[in-house]
Coordinates of C-alpha atoms in Angstrom, one line a residue:
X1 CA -10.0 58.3 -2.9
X2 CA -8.6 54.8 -2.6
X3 CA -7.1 53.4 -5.4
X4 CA -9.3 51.9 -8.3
X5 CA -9.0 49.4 -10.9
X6 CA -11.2 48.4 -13.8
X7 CA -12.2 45.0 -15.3
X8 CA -13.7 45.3 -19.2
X9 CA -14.9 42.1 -20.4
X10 CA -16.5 41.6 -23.5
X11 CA -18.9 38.6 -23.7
X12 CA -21.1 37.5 -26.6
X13 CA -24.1 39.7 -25.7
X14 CA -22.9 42.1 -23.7
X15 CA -19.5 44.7 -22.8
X16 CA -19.4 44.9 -19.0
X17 CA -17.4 47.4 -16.7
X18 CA -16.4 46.5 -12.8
X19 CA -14.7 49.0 -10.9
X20 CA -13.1 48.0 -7.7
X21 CA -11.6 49.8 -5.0
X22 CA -8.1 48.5 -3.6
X23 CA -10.1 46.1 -1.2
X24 CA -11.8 44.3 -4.0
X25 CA -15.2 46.0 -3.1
X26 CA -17.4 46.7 -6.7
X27 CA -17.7 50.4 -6.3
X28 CA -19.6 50.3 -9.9
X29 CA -21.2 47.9 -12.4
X30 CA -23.2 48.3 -15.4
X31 CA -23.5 46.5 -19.1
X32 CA -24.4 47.1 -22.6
X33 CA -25.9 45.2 -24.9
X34 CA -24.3 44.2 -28.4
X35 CA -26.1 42.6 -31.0
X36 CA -24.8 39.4 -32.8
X37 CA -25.6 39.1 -36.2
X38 CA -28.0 36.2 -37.9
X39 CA -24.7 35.3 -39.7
X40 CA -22.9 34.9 -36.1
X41 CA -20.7 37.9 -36.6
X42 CA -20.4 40.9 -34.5
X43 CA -19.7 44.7 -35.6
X44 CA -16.2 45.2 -34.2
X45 CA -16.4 48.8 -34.2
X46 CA -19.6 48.3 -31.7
X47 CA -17.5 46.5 -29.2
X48 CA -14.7 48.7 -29.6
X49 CA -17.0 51.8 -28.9
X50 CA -18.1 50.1 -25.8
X51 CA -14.7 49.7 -24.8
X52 CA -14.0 53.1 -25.0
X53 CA -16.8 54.0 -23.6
X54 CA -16.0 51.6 -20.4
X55 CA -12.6 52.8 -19.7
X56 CA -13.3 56.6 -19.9
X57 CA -16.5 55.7 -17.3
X58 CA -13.9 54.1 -15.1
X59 CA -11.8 57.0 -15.7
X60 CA -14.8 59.1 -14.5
X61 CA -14.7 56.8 -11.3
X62 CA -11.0 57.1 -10.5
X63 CA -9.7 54.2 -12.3
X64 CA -6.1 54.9 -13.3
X65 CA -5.7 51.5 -15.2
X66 CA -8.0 48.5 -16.2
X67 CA -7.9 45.1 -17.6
X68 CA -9.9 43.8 -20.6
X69 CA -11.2 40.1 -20.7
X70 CA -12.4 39.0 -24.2
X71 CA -14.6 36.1 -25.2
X72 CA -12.1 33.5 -27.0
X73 CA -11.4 31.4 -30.3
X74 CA -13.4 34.5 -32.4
X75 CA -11.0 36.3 -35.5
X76 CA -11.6 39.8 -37.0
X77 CA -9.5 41.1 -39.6
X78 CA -8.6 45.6 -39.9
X79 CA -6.1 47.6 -41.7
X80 CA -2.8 49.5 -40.2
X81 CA -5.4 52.5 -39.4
X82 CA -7.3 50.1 -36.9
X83 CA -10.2 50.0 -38.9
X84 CA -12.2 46.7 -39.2
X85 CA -12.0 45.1 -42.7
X86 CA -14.3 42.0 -41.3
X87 CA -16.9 41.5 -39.0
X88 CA -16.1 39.8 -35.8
X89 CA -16.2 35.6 -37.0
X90 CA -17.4 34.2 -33.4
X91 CA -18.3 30.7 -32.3
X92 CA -21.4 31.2 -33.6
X93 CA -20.8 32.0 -37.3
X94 CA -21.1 29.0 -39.8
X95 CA -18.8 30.8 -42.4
X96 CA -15.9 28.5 -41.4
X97 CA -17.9 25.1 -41.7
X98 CA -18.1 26.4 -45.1
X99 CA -14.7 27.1 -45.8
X100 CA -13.9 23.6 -44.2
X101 CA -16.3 22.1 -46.8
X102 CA -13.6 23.8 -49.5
X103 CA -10.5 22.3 -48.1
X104 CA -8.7 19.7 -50.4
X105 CA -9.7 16.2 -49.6
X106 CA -5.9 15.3 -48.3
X107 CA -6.2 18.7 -45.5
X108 CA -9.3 16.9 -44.4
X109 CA -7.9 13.4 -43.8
X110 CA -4.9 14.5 -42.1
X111 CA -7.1 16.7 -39.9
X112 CA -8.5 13.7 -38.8
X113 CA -5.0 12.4 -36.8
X114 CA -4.4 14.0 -33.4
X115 CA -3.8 16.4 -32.2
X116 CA -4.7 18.3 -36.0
X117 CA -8.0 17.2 -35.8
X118 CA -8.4 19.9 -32.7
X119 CA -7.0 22.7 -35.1
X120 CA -8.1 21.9 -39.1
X121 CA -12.3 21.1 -38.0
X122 CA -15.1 22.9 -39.3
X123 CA -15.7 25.8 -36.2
X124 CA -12.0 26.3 -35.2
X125 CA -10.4 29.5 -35.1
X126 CA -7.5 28.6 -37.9
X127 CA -10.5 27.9 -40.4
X128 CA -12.1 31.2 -39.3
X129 CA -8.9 32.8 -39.8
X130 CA -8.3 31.0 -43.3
X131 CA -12.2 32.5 -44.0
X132 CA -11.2 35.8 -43.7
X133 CA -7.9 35.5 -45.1
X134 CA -9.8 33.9 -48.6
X135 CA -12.4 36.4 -48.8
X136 CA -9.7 39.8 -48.0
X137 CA -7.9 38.1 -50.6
X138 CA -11.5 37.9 -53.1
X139 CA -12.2 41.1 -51.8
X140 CA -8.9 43.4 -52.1
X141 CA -6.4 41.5 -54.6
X142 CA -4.1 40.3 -51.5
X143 CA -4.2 40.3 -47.8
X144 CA -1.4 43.4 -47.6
X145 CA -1.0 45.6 -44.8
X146 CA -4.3 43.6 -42.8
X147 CA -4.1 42.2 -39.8
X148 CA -6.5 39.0 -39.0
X149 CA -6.0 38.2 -35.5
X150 CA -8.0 37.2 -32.6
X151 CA -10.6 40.4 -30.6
X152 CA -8.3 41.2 -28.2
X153 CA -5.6 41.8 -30.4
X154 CA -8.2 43.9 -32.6
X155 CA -9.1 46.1 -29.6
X156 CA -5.9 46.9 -27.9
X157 CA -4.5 47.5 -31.8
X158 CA -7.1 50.2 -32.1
X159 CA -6.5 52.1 -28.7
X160 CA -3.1 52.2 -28.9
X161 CA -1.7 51.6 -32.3
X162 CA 0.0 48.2 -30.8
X163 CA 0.1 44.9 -32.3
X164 CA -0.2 42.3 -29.2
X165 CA -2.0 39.5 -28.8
X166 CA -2.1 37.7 -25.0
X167 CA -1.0 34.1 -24.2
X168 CA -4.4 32.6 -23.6
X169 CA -6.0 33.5 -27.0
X170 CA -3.0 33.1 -28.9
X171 CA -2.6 29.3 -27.8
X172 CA -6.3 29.0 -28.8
X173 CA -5.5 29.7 -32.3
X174 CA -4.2 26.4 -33.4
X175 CA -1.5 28.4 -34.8
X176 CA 0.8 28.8 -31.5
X177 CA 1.9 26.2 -29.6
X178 CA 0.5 26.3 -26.2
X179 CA 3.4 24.7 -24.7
X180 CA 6.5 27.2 -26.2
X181 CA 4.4 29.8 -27.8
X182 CA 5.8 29.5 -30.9
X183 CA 4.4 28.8 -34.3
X184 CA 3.2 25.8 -35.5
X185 CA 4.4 25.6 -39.3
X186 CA 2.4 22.8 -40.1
X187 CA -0.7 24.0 -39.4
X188 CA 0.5 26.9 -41.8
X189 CA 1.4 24.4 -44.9
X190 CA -1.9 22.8 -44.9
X191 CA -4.0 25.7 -44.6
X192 CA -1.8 27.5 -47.5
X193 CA -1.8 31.1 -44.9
X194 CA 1.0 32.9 -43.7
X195 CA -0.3 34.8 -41.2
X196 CA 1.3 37.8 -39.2
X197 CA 1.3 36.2 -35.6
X198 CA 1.1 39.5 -32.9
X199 CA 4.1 39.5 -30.4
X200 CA 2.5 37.3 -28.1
X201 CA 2.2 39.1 -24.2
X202 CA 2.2 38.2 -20.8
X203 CA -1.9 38.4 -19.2
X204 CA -0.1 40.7 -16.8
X205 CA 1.4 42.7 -19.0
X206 CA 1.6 46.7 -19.7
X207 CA 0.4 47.3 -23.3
X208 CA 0.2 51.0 -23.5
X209 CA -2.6 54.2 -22.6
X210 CA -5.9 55.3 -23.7
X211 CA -7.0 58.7 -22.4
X212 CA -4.7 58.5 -19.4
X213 CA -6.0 55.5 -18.8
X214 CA -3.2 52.0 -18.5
X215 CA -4.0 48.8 -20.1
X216 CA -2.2 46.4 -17.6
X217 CA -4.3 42.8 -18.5
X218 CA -5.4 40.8 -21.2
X219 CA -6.9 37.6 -21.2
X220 CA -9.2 35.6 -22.4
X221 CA -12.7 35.1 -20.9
X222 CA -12.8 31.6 -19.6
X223 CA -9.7 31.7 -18.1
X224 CA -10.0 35.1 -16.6
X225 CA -12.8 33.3 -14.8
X226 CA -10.6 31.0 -13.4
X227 CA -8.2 33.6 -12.1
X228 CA -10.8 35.5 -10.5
X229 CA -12.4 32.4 -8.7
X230 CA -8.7 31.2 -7.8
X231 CA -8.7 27.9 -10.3
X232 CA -5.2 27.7 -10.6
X233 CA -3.6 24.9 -9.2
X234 CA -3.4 21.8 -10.6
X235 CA -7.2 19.3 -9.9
X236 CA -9.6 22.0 -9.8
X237 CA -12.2 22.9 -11.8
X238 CA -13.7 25.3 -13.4
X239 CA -17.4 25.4 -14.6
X240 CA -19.1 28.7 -16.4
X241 CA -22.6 28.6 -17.7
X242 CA -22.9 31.5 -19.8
X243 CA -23.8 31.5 -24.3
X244 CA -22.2 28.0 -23.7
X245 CA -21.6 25.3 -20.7
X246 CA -17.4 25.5 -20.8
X247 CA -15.3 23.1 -18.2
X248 CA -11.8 24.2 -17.7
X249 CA -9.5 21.1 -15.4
X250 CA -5.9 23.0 -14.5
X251 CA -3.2 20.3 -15.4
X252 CA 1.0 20.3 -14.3
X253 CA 2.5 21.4 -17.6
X254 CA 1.7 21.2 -21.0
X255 CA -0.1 18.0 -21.8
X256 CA -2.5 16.4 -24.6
X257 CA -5.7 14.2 -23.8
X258 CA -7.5 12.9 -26.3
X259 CA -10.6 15.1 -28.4
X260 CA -9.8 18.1 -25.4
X261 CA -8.0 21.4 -26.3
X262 CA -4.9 22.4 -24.4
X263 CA -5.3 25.8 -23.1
X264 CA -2.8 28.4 -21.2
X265 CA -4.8 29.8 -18.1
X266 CA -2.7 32.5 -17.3
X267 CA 0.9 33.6 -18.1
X268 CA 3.0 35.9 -15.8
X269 CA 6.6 36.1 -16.9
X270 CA 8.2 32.6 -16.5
X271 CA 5.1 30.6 -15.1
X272 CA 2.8 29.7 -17.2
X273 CA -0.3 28.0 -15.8

């Protein structure tokens, strides 16, 4: 048997499993559903089951390593055991409006000067990390040995005990620069968090095993999109129509334009795209 390699990627309402073959033929596809709460939450421990699920059917098929794709801006918090404290927050949950709503009046204005007003706004994925952070804190006296990071992060923790999170979710945060991938303090002060960033890792890199099984990728959806249809170099465009309509332009270098949010697309060793 030729050489195979899986792709995992889990999308709002479904966890899908491509195996290819060493020419990039799909020797395999299927999905299953997940179900996204009314709130706008999903069950972690249902996505992570499909994940497991998915990379021992890929095993089945000859797969010796795979790479997982996750949908993006989404934070789940879970304990040093890998169990889920939290439900999933996605893009769809209006918990962090709420939260936003709560925020002293001076957090507010300064959100409102560039580029904070990308990072401390009612759906973004600091404010859905300061919602779980608040209600852990309600909820168990202190945020202590839990982790609240992005899905990815969650996922790969729970198979193999690592705490990673990969370059194109982190900078999605609003708490990691995009440009250095290091943290942005400020961001921090306002919020009143200190959270317990993952060492962030290349999309390419080797995070560790599940059932004889390598984890070799991460990435976020979107731009694991735009690897796979080649949008890499600088002009071109990349469209998905999926839950949402999302336009990704590649740029040279780091850069801010006005009301758009800088994104990594892909990150091997020294180039970052």
């Amino acid at each position: 048997m030729s050489a195979r390699y899986g792709c995992i990627d889990v999308g709002t309402t479904s966890v899908k499993l491509a195996v290819y073959d060493e020419d990039l033929n799909v020797v395999h596809f299927e999905a299953v559903d997940t179900h996204v709460g009314e709130d706008g939450s999903h069950d972690p421990n249902q996505l992570l089951s499909c994940v497991r699920h998915l990379i021992l059917k890929a095993k089945e098929l000859g797969a010796k390593s795979v790479g997982l794709a996750t949908y993006r801006a989404s934070m789940v918090a879970w304990n040093s055991g890998g169990q889920p404290v939290s439900g999933v927050l996605t893009w769809l949950s209006p918990k962090s409006a709420h939260t936003y709503r709560r925020l002293p009046p001076h957090v507010r204005l300064l959100g409102r000067i560039p580029p904070l007003n990308l990072v401390i706004s009612a759906y973004s994925p600091a404010l859905r990390y300061l919602t779980l952070w608040e209600e852990i804190r309600e909820r168990r006296g202190g945020v202590g040995d839990t982790m609240i990071w992005t899905l990815e992060s969650f996922i790969v923790y729970a198979l193999t005990h690592r705490y990673v999170g990969d370059a194109t979710n982190a900078a999605m945060t609003g708490f990691v620069n995009p440009a250095n991938f290091k943290p942005i303090s400020t961001v921090t002060a306002f919020l009143g968090v200190k959270p317990e960033l993952p060492e962030i890792v290349d999309n390419t890199a080797y995070i560790g095993d599940y059932q004889g099984v390598q984890i070799k990728a991460l990435a976020a959806d979107q731009q694991a999109a735009c690897v796979g249809d080649a949008c890499l170099a600088e002009g071109l465009v990349k469209i998905t129509n999926g839950t949402g309509t999302f336009v990704d332009v590649v740029c040279e270098g780091s850069r801010r334009v006005g009301g758009l949010i800088p994104l990594v697309v892909a990150k091997h060793g020294g180039t970052v795209i």
